[in-house]
mmCIF file of C-alpha atoms in Angstrom:
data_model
loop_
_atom_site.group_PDB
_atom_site.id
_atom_site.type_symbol
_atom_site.label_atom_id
_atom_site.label_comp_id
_atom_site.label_asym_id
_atom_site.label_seq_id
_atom_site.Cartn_x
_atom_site.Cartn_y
_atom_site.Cartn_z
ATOM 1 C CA UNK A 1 -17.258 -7.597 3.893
ATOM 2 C CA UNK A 2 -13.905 -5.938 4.486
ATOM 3 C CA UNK A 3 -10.784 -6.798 3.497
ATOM 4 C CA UNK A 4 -7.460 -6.131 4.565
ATOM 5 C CA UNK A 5 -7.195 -3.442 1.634
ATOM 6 C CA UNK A 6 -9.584 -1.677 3.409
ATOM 7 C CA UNK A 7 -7.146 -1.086 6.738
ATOM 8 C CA UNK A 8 -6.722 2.720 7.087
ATOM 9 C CA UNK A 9 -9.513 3.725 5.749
ATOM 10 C CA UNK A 10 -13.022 5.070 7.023
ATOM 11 C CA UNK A 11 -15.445 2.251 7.816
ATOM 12 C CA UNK A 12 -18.828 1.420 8.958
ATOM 13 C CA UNK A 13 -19.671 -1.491 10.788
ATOM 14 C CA UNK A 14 -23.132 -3.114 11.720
ATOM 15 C CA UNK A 15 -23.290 -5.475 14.464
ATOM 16 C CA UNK A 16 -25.480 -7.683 16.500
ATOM 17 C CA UNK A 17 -25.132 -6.539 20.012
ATOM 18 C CA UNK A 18 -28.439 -8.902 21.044
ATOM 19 C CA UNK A 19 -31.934 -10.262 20.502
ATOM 20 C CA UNK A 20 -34.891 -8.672 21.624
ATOM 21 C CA UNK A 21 -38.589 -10.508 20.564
ATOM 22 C CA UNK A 22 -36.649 -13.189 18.205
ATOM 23 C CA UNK A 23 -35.012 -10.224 16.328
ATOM 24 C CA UNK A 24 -31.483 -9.295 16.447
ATOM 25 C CA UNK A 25 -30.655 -5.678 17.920
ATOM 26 C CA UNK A 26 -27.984 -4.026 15.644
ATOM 27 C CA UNK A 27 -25.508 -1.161 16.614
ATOM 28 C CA UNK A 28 -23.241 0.865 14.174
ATOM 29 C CA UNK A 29 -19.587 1.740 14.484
ATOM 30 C CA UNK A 30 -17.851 4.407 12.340
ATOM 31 C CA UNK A 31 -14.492 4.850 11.727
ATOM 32 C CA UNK A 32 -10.715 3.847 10.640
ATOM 33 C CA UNK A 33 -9.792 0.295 9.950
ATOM 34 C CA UNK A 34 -6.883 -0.520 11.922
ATOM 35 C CA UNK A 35 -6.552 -4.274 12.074
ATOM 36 C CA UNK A 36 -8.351 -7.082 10.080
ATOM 37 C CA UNK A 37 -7.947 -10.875 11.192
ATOM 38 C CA UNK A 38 -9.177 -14.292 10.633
ATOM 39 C CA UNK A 39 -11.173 -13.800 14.521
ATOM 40 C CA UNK A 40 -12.274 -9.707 14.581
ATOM 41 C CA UNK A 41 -11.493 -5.997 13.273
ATOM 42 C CA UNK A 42 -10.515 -2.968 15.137
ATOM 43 C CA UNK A 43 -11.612 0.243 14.574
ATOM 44 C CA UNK A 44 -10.489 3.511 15.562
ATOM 45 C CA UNK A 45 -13.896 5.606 17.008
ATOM 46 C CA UNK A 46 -14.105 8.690 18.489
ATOM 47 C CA UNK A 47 -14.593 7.108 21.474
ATOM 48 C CA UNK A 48 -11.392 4.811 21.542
ATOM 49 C CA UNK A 49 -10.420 1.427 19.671
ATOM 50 C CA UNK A 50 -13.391 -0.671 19.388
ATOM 51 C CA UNK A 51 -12.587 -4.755 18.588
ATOM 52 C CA UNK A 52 -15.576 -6.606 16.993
ATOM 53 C CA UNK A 53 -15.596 -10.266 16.521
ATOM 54 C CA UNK A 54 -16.297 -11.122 12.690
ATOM 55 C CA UNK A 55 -19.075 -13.378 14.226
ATOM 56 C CA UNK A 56 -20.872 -10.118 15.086
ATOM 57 C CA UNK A 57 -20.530 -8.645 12.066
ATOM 58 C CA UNK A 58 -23.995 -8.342 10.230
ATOM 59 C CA UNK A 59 -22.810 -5.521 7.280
ATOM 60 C CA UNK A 60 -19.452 -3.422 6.985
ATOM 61 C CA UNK A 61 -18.192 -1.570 3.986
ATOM 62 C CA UNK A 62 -15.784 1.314 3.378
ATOM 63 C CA UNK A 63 -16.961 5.101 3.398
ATOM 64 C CA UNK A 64 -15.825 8.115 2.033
ATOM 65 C CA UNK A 65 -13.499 10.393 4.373
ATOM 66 C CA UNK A 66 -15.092 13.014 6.312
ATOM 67 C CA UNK A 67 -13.854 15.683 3.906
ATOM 68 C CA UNK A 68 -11.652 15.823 1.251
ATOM 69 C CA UNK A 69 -8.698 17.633 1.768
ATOM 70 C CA UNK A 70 -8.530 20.878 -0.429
ATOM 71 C CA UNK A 71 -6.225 21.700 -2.989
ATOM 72 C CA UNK A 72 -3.939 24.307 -1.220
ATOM 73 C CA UNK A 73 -3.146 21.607 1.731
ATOM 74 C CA UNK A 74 -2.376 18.972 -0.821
ATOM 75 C CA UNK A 75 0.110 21.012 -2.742
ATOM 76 C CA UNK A 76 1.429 22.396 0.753
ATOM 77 C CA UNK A 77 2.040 19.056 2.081
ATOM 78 C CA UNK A 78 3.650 17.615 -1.135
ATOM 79 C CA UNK A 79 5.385 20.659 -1.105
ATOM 80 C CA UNK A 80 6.739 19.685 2.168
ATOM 81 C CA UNK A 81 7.264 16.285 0.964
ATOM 82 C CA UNK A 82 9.168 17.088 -1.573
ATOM 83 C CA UNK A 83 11.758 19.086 0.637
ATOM 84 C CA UNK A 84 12.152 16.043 3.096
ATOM 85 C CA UNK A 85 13.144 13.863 0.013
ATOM 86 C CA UNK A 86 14.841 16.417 -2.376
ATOM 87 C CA UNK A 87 16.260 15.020 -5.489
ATOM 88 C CA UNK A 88 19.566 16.347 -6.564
ATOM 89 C CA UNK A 89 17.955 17.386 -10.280
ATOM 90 C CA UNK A 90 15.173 19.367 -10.273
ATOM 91 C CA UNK A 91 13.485 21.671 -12.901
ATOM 92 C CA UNK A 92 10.440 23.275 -12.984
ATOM 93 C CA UNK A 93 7.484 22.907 -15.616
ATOM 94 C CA UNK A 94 5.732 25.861 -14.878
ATOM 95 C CA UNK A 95 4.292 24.536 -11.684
ATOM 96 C CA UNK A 96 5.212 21.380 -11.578
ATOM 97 C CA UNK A 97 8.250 19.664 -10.532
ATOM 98 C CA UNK A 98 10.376 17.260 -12.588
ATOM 99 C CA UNK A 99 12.663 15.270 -10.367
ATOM 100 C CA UNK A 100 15.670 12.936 -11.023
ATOM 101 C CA UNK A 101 18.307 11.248 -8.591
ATOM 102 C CA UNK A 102 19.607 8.649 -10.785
ATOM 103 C CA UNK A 103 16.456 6.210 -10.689
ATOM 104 C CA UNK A 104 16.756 5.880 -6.482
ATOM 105 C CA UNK A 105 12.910 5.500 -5.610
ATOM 106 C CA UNK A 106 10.073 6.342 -7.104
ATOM 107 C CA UNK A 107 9.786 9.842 -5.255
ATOM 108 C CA UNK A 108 13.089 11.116 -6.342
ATOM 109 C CA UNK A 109 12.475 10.190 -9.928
ATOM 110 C CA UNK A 110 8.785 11.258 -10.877
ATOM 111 C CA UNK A 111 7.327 14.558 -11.858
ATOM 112 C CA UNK A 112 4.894 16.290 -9.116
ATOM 113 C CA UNK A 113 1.928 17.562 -10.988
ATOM 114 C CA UNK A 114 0.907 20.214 -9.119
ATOM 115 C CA UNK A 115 -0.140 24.017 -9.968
ATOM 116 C CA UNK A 116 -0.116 24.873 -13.764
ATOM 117 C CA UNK A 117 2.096 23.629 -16.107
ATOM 118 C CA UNK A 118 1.917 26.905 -18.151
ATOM 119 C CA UNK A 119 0.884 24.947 -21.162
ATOM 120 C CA UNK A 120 -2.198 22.490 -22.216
ATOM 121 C CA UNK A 121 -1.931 19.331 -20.173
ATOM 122 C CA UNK A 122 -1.028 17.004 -23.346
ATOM 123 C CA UNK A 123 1.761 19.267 -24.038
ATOM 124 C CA UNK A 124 2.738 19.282 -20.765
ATOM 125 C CA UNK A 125 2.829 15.435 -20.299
ATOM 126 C CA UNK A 126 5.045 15.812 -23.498
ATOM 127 C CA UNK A 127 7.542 18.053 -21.627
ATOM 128 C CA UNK A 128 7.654 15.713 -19.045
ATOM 129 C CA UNK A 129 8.347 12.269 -21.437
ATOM 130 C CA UNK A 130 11.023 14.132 -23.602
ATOM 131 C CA UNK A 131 12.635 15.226 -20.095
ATOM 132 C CA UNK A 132 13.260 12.053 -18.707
ATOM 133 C CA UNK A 133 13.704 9.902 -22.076
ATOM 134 C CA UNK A 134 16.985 12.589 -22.435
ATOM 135 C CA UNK A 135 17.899 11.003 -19.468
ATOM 136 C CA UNK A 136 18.392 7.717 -20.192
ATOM 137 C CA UNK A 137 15.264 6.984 -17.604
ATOM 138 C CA UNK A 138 11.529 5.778 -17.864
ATOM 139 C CA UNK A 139 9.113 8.508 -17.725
ATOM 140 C CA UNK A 140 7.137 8.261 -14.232
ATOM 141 C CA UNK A 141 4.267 11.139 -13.222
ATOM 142 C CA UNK A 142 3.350 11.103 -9.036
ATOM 143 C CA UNK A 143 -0.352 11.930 -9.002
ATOM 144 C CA UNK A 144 -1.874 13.111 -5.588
ATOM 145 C CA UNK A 145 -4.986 12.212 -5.535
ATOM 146 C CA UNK A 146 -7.928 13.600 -6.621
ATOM 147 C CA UNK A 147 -5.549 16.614 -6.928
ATOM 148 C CA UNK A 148 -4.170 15.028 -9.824
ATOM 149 C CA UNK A 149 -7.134 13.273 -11.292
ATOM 150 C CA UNK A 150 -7.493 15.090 -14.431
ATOM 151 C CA UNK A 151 -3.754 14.229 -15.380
ATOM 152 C CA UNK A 152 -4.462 10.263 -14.378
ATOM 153 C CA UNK A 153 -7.116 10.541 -16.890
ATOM 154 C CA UNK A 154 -4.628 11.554 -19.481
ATOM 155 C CA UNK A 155 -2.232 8.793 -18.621
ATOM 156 C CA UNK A 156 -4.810 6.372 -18.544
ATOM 157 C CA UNK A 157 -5.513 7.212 -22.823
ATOM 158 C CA UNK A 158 -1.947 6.875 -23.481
ATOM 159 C CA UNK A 159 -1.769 3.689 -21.494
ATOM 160 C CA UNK A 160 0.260 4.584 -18.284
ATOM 161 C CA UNK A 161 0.370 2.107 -15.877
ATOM 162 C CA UNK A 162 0.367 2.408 -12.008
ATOM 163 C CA UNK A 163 2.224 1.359 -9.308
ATOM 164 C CA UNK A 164 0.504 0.238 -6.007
ATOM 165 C CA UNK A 165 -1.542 2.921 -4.237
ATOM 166 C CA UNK A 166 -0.116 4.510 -1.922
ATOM 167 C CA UNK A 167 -1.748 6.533 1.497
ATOM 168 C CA UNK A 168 0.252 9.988 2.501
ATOM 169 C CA UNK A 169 -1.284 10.026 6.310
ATOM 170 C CA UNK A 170 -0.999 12.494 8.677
ATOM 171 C CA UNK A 171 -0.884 12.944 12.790
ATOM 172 C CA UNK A 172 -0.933 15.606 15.249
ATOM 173 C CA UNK A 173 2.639 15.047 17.361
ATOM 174 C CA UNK A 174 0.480 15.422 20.429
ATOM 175 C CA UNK A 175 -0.927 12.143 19.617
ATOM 176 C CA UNK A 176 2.040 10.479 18.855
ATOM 177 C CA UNK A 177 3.267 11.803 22.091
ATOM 178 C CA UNK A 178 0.206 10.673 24.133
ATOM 179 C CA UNK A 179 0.765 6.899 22.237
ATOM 180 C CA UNK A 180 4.559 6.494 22.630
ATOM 181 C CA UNK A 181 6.595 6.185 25.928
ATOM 182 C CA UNK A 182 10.023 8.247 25.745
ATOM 183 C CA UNK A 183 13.134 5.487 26.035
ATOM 184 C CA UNK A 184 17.002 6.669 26.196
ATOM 185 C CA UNK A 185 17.943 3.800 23.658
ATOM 186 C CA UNK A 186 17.132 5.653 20.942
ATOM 187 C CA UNK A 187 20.048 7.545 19.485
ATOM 188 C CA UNK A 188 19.285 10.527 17.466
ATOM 189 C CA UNK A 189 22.102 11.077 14.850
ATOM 190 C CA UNK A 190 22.579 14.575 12.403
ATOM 191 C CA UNK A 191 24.109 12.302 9.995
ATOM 192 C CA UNK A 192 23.554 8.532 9.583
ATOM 193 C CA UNK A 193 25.942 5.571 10.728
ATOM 194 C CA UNK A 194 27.298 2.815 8.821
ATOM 195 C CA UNK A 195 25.001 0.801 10.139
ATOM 196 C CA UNK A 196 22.044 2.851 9.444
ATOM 197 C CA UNK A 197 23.351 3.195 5.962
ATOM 198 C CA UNK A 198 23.505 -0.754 5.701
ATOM 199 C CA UNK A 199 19.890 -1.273 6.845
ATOM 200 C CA UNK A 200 18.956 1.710 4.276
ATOM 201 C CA UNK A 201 20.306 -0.174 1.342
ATOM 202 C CA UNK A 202 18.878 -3.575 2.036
ATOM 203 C CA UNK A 203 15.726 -1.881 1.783
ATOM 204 C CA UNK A 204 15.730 0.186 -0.999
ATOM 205 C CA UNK A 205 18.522 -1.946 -2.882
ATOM 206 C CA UNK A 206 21.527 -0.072 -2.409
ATOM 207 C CA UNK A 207 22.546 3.140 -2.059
ATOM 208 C CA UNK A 208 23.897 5.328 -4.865
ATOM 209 C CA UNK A 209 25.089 8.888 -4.527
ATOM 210 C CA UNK A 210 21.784 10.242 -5.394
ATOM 211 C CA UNK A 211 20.600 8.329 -2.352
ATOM 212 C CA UNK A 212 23.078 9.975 0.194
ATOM 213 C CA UNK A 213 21.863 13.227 -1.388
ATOM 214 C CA UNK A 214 18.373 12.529 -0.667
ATOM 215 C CA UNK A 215 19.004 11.586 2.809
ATOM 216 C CA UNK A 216 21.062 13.756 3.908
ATOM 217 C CA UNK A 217 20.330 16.956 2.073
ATOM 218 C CA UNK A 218 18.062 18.480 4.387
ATOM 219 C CA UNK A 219 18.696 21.204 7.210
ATOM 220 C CA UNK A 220 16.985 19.645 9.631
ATOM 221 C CA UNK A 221 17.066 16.088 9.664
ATOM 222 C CA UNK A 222 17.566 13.265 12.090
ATOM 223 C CA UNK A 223 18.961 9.631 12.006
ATOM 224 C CA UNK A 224 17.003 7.223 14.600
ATOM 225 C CA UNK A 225 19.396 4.213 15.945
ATOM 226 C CA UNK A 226 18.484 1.126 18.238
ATOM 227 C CA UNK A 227 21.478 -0.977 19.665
ATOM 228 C CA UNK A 228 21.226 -3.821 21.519
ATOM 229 C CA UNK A 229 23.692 -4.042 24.777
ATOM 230 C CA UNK A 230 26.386 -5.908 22.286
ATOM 231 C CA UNK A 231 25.875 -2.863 19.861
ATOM 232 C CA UNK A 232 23.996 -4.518 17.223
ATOM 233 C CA UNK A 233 21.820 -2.489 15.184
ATOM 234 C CA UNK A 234 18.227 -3.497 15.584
ATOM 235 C CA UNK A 235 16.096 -0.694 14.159
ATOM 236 C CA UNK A 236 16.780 2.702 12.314
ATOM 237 C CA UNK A 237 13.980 5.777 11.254
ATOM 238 C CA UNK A 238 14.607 8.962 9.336
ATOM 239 C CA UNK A 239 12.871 12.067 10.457
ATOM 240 C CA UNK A 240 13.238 15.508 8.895
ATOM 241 C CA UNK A 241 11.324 18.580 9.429
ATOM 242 C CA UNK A 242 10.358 21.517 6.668
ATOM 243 C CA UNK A 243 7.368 22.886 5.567
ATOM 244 C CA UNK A 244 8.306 26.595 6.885
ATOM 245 C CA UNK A 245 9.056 23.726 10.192
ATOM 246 C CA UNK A 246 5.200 22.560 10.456
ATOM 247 C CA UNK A 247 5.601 19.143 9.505
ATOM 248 C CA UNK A 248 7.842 16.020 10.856
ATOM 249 C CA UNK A 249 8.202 13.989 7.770
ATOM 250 C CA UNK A 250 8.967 10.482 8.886
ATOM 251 C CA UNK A 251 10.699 7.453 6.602
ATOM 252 C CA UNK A 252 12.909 4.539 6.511
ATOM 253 C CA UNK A 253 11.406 3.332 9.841
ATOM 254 C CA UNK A 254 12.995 -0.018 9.834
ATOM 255 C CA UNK A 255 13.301 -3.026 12.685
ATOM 256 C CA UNK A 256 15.643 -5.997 11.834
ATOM 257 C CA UNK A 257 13.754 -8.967 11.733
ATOM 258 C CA UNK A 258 14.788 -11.037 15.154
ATOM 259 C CA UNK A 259 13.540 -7.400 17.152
ATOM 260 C CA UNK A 260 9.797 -7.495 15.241
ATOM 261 C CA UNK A 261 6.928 -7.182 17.138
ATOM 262 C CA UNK A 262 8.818 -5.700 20.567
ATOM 263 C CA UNK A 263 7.905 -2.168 20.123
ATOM 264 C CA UNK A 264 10.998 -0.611 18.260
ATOM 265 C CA UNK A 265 9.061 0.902 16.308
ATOM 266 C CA UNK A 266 6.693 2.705 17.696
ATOM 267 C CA UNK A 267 10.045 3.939 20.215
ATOM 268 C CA UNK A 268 11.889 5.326 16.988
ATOM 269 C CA UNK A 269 8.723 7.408 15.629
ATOM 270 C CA UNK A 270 8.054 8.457 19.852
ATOM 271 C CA UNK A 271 11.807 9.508 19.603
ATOM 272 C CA UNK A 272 11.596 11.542 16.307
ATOM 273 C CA UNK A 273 8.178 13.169 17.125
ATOM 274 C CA UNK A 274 9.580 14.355 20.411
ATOM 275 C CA UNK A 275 12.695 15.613 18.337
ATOM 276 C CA UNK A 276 10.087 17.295 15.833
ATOM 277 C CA UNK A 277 7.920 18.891 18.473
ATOM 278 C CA UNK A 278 11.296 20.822 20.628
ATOM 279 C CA UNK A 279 12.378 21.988 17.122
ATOM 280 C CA UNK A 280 8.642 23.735 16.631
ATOM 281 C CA UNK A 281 6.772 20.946 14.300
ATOM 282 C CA UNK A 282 3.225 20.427 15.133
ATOM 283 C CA UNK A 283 2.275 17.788 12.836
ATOM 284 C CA UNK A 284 3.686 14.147 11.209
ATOM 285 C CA UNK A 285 3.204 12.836 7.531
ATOM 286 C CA UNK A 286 4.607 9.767 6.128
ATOM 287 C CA UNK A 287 3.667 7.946 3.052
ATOM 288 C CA UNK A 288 3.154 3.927 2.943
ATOM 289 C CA UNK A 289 1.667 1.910 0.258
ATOM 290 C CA UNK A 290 -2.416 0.617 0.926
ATOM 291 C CA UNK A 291 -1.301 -2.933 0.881
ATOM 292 C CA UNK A 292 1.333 -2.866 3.778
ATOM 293 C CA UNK A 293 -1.200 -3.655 6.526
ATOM 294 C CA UNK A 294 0.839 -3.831 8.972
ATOM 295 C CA UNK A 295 2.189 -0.610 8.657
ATOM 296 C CA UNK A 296 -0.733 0.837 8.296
ATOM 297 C CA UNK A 297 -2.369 -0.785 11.434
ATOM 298 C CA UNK A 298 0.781 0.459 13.286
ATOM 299 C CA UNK A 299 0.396 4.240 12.333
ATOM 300 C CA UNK A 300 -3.249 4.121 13.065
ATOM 301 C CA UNK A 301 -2.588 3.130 16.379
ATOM 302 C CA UNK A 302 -0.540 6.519 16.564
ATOM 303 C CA UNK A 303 -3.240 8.475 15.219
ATOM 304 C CA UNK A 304 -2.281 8.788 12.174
ATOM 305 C CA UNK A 305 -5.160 9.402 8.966
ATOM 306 C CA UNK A 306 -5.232 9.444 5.378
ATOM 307 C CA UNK A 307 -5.164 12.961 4.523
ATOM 308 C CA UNK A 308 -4.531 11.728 0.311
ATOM 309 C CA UNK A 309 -3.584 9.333 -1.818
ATOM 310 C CA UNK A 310 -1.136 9.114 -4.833
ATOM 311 C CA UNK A 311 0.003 7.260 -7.609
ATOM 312 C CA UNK A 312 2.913 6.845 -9.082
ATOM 313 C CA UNK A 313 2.410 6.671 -13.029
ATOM 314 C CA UNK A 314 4.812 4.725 -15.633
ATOM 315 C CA UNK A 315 5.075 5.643 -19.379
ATOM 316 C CA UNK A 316 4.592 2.443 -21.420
ATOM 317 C CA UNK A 317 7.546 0.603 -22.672
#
């Protein structure tokens, strides 16, 4: 049986649609898990949203993806990544990227294994320990998945641990378009508020020069703001767009806990996307770990997919 775990990925689902000569009549449903609760599941068909009832439910188990993205759009879009959450140190290890912004999130502070290292891959994972142990900071590897697999495998003999999955998904902006209804609340800022930097730091756990860098250090980037008619801040969203301007990179998307569940959301990433799309973007990523649900449900909605998944490694000790 599924499991919430299993929300944003691809699924197959047997059900009993009737009887027919005492024997129960089954019909098969394929695609991505977007809900999970005590009463049904929704999935997200090529044919629309389907909602079964868990009392229908004969089989269901997870499937692989359609296709497997190859290796030239994985490094493109971490690539692209990368520039929407640029870390004020970063070096180069023959193709990979080693990244520090003063230990502010684990993106800004890993190295991104991608492309050759010019040098065998235990010597490389060497380069990358003595680089951040001169720092004063733990040793952390991002591995996009299976891009990275071979270098997980290394990790894994010397006793790395992992953090929680996490699922880099993607959308067309057409379909965010199509999902999301355009409002005049939300306020699209070049540089972020006050506010916007308060709801930021409760978040992430404050906000340290390194942070400001991150957020702000990218040509084209946009603040998202929600006031309420007293002016209180209810929800905030980060978009940016690089990739040679393909890709809307969307973070921070963030409602304030009285204004959950009304749609701010979903308004904020309608808001950015439409941003994205004037400036010449085509396409959305955003990153969001496997075992936020909720979030994950949300984007699906919004057509959003897995397109890969990463890790993000920690030296022992």
């Amino acid at each position: 049986m599924l499991r919430r775990a299993d929300v944003g990925h691809r699924v197959v689902v047997r059900r009993v649609v009737g009887i027919r000569n005492d024997r129960p009549l089954y019909s098969d449903a394929l695609g991505e898990l977007v809900e999970i609760t005590e009463t049904d599941l929704t999935i997200a068909t090529s044919k629309g949203p389907l909602r079964v009832p868990l009392s229908e439910i004969h089989r269901a188990k997870r499937v692989p993806p359609t296709r497997r993205p190859n290796a030239t759009d994985v490094i493109a879009l971490e690539l692209a990544a990368n520039e929407a959450w640029p870390a004020p140190v970063q070096e180069r290890l023959g193709g990979w990227l080693l990244r520090a912004a003063g230990g502010w999130t684990g993106r800004g502070n890993s190295a991104l294994p991608i492309g050759d290292p010019d040098r065998p891959l235990e010597a490389a994972i060497d380069a990358v320990e003595r680089w951040y142990l001169a720092r004063g900071a733990q040793p952390l590897v991002n591995t996009p998945l299976p891009l990275a697999a071979p270098v997980g495998a290394a990790l894994d003999a010397r006793g790395w641990t992992a953090r929680p999955l996490t699922l880099v998904q993607t959308a067309p902006l057409r379909s965010i378009l199509d999902a999301t209804v355009a409002r005049t609340r939300v306020d699209l800022t070049r540089t972020p508020s006050d506010g916007w930097l308060e709801v930021a730091a409760g978040r992430k756990g404050g906000l340290p020069d390194a942070a400001r860098h991150i957020l702000t250090a990218v040509r084209q980037v946009r603040f998202a703001h929600v006031y309420d008619d007293s002016g209180t801040l209810l929800a905030t969203g980060r978009g940016t767009v690089t990739g040679e301007g393909r890709w809307l990179g969307l973070a921070l998307i963030e409602v304030v806990p009285e204004a959950r569940r009304g749609g701010l959301a979903q308004e904020v990433i309608g808001a950015l996307a439409r941003w994205a799309a004037e400036s010449g973007a085509s396409r959305a990523f955003l990153q969001v770990e496997e075992r936020n649900a909720a979030a994950v449900a949300l984007y699906a909605k919004l057509g959003f997919t897995t397109h890969h998944s990463y890790l993000t490694r920690e030296a022992p000790g």
